[in-house]
Short mmCIF file of C-alpha atoms in Angstrom, two decimals:
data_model
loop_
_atom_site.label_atom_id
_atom_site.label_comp_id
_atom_site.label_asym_id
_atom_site.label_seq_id
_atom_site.Cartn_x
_atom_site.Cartn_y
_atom_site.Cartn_z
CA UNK A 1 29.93 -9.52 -24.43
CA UNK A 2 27.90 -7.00 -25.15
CA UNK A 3 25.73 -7.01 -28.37
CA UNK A 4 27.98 -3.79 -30.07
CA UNK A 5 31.34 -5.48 -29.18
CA UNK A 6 29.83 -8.79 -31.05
CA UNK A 7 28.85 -7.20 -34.26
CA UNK A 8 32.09 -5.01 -33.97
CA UNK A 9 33.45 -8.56 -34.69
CA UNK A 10 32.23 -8.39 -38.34
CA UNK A 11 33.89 -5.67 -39.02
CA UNK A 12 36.91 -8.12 -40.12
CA UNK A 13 35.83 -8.89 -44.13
CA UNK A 14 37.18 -12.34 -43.73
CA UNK A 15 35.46 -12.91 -40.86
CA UNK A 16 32.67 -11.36 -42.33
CA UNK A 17 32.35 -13.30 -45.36
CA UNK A 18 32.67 -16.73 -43.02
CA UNK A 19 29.95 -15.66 -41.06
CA UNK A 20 27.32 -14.70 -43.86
CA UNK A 21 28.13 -18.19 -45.87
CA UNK A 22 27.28 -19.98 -42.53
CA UNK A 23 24.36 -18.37 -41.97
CA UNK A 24 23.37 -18.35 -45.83
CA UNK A 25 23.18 -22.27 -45.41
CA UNK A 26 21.02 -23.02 -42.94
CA UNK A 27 22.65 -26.13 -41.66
CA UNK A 28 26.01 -27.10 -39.79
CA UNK A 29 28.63 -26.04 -41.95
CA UNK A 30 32.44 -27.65 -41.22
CA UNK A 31 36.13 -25.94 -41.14
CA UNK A 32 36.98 -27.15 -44.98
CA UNK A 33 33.73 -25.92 -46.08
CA UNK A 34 33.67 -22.53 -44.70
CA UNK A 35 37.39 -21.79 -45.68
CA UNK A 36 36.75 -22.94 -49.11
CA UNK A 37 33.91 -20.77 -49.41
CA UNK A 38 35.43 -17.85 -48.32
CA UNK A 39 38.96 -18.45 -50.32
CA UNK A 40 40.93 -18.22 -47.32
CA UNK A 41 43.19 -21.11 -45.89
CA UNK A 42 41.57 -23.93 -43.23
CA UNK A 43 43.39 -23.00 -40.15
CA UNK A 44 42.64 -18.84 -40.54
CA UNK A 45 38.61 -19.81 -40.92
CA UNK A 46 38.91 -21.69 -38.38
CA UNK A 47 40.63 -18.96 -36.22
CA UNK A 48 37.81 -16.68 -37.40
CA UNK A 49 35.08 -19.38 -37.06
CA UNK A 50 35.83 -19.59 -33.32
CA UNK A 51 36.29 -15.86 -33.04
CA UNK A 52 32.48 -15.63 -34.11
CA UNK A 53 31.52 -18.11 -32.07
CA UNK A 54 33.05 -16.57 -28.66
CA UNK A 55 31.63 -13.58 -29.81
CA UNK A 56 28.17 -15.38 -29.62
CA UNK A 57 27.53 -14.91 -33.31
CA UNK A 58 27.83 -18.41 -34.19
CA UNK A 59 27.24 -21.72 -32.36
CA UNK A 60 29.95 -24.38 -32.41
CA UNK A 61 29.23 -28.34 -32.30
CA UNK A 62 31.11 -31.52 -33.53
CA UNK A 63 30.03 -34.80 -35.63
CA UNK A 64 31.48 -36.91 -38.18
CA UNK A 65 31.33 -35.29 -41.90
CA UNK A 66 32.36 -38.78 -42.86
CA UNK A 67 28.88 -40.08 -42.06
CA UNK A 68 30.30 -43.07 -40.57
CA UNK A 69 30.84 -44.39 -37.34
CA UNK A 70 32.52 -46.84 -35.42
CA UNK A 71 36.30 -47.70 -36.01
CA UNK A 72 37.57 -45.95 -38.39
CA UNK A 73 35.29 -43.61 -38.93
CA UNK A 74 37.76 -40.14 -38.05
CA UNK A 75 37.65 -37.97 -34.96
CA UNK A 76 34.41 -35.59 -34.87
CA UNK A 77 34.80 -32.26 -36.88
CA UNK A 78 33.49 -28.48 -35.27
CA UNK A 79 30.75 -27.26 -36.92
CA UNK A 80 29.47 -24.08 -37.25
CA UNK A 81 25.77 -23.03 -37.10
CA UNK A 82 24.09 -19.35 -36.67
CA UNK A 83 23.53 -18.49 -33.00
CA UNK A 84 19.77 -17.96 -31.83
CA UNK A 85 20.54 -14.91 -29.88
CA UNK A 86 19.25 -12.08 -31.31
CA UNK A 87 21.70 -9.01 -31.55
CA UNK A 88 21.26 -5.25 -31.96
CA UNK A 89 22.03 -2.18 -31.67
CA UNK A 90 20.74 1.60 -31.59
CA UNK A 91 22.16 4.73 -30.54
CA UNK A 92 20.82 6.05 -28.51
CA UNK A 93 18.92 3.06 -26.71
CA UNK A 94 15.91 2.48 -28.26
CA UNK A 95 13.30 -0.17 -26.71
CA UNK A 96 11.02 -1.06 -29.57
CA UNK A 97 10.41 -4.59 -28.92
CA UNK A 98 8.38 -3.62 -25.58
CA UNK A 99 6.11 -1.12 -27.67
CA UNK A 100 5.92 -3.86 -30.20
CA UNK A 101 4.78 -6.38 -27.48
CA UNK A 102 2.63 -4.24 -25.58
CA UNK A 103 1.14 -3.02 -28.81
CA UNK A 104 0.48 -6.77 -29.93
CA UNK A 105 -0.48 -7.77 -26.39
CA UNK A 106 -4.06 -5.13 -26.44
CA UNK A 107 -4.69 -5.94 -30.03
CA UNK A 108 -5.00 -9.78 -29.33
CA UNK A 109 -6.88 -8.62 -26.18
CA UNK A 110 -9.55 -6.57 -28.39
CA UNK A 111 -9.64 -9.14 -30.81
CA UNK A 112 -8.02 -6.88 -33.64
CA UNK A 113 -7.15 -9.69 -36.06
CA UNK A 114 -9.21 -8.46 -38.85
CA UNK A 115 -7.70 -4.66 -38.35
CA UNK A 116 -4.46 -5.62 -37.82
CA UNK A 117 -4.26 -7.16 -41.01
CA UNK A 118 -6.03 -5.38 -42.75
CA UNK A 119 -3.44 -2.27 -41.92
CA UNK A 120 -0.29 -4.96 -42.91
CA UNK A 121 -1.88 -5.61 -46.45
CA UNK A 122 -1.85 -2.14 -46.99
CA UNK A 123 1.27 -1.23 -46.01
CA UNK A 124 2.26 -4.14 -48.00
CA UNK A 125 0.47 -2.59 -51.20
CA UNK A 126 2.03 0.81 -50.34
CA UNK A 127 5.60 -0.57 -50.30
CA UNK A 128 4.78 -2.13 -53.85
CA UNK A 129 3.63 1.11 -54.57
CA UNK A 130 2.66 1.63 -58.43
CA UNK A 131 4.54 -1.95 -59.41
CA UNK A 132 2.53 -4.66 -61.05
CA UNK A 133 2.13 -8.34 -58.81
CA UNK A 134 5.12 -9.66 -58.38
CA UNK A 135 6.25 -11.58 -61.67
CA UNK A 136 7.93 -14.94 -60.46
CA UNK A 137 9.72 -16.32 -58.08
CA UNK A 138 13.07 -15.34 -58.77
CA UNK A 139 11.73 -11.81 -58.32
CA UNK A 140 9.96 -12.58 -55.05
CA UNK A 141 13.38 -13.75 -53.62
CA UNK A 142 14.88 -10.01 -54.58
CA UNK A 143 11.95 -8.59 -53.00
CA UNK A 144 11.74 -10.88 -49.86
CA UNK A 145 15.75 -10.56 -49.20
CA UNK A 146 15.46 -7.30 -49.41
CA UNK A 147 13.43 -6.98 -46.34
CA UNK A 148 15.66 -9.51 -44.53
CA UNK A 149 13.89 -13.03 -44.74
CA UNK A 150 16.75 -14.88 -46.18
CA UNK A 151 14.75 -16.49 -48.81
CA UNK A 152 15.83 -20.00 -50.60
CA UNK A 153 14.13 -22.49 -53.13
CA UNK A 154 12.92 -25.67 -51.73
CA UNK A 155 12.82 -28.03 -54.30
CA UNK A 156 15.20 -29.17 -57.29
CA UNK A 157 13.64 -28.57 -59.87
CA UNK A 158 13.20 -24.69 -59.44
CA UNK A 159 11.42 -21.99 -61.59
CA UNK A 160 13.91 -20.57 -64.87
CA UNK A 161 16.30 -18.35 -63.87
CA UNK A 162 15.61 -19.05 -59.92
CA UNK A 163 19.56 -20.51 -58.21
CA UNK A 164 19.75 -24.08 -58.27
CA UNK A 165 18.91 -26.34 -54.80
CA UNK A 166 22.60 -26.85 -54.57
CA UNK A 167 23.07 -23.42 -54.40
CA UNK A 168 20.20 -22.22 -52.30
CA UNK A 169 20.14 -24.85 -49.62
CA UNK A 170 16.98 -27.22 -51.15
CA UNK A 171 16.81 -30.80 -50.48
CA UNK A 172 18.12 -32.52 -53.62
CA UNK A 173 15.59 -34.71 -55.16
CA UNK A 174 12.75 -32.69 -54.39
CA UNK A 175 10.40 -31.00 -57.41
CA UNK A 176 8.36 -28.76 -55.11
CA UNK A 177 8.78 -25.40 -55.99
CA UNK A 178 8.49 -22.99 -53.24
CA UNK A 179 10.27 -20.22 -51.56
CA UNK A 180 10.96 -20.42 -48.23
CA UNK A 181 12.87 -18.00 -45.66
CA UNK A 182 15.00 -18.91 -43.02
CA UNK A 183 14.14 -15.41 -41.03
CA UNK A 184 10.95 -14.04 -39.56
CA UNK A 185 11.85 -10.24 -39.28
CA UNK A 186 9.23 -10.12 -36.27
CA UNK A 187 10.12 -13.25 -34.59
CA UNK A 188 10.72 -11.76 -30.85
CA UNK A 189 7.02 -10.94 -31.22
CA UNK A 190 5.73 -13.95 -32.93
CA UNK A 191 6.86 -16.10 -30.49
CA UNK A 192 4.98 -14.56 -27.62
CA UNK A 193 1.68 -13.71 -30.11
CA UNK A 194 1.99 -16.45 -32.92
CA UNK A 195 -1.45 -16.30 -34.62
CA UNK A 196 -1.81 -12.51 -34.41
CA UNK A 197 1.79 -11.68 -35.83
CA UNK A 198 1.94 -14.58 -38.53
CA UNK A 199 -1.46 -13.35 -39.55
CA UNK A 200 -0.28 -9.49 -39.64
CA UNK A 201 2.90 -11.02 -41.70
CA UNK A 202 1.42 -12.90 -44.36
CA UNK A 203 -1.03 -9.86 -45.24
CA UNK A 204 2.07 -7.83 -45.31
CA UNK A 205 3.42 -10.33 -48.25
CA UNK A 206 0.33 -10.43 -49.27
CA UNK A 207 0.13 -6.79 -49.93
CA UNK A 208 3.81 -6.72 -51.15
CA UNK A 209 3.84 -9.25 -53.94
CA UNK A 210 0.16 -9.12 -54.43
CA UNK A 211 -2.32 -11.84 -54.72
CA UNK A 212 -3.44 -11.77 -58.35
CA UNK A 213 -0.47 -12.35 -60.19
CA UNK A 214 1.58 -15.25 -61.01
CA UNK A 215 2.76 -16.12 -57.31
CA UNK A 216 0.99 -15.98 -53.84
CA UNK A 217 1.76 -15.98 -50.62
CA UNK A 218 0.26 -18.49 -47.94
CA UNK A 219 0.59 -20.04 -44.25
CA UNK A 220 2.57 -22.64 -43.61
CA UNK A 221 4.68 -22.62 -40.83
CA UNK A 222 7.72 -25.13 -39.78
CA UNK A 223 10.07 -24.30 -36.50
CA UNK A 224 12.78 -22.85 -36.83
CA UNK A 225 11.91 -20.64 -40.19
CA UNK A 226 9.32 -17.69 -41.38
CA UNK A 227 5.66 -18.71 -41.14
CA UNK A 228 4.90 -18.31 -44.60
CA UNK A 229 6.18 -19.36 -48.10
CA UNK A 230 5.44 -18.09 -51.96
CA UNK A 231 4.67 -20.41 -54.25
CA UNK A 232 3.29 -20.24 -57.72
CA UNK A 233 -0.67 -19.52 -57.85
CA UNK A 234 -2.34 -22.41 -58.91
CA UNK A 235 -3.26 -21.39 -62.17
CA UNK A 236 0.64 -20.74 -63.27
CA UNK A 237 1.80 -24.42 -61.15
CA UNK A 238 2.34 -26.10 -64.68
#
């Protein structure tokens, strides 16, 4: 299928509305679940669910939701996860991600590090434009979901006025307070140049949120998600 016919599949609002809550969890995400979420009945999100998934929008599994096993544990459920394939679309055909790779490829060559992020702290500033530092977390989440990096709170015990770990996908019983993002918006490229393009993006969110006020930016990278998290500076962490 062709990446246009797949996110012609969205165009459905039920369908829709599945597909963002399953991505918006970050985790395998049952029939039940999903319907409920989206206010529809079980067996039309599940016609949806599997409509996405042929589509190669979502990825489709099975496992208990009981979390038993054995006898009597139940038959395994589908699950729904996002799919790693990357889709998009421009008219008329664009090929960006080779100029971005190329581009990356001659700057890691020269040893550009240092320029290269120099130029993404900038940019970052200019986006801010005339704004103060970014005031808190809850305000770095509008600002980093914005620019498509899915942010969530790790931790239960969040900032004031930040959603709740049930709510934002944080692993109950936690107190760190950090958020994290679920997309890298230049993850085709990181992958291939990982220390030049995480560098480039967390001077970028350096730049954007700034790095004297009440929350910073820094490195710390685990698969599967954006490089880099925002926490509170260390002199506003109590």
């Amino acid at each position: 299928m062709k990446d246009i016919d797949s996110i012609a599949v969205l165009q459905d609002p039920v369908r829709r509305r599945l597909y963002e809550y399953v991505v918006a969890q970050g985790r395998e995400v049952g029939r039940n679940e999903a319907a409920e979420a989206a206010g529809v009945a079980r067996t039309l999100a599940a016609h949806h669910l599997d409509k996405l998934t042929e589509a190669g929008l979502l990825e489709c599994g099975s496992r208990r939701l009981t979390g038993r096993s054995g006898p009597g544990a139940g038959r395994p459920a589908k699950v729904y996860t996002r799919a790693r394939v990357e889709r998009s679309v421009s008219l008329p055909a664009r090929d960006y991600r080779t100029a971005a790779d190329l581009l990356a490829e001659a700057a890691e060559q020269a040893g550009l590090d240092a320029g290269l992020c120099a130029a993404a702290r900038r940019r970052g500033e200019a986006l801010r434009g005339s704004a103060a530092p970014c005031g808190g977390l809850e305000e770095a989440m509008e600002i980093l979901a914005a620019r498509g990096y899915e942010p969530y709170v790790e931790g239960a015990e969040s900032t004031e006025g930040v959603q709740s770990a049930e709510a934002t996908g944080a692993t109950p019983g936690t107190t760190a307070r950090v958020v994290r993002m679920r997309n890298c918006p230049f993850h085709a490229v990181a992958e291939r140049f990982p220390p030049l393009v995480c560098g480039m993006n967390l001077a970028l969110l350096e730049g954007l949120i700034g790095t004297d006020g009440p929350v910073r930016a820094r490195m710390d990278a685990r698969p599967g998600e954006c490089c880099v998290v925002v926490e509170p500076s260390k002199d506003n962490s109590h």
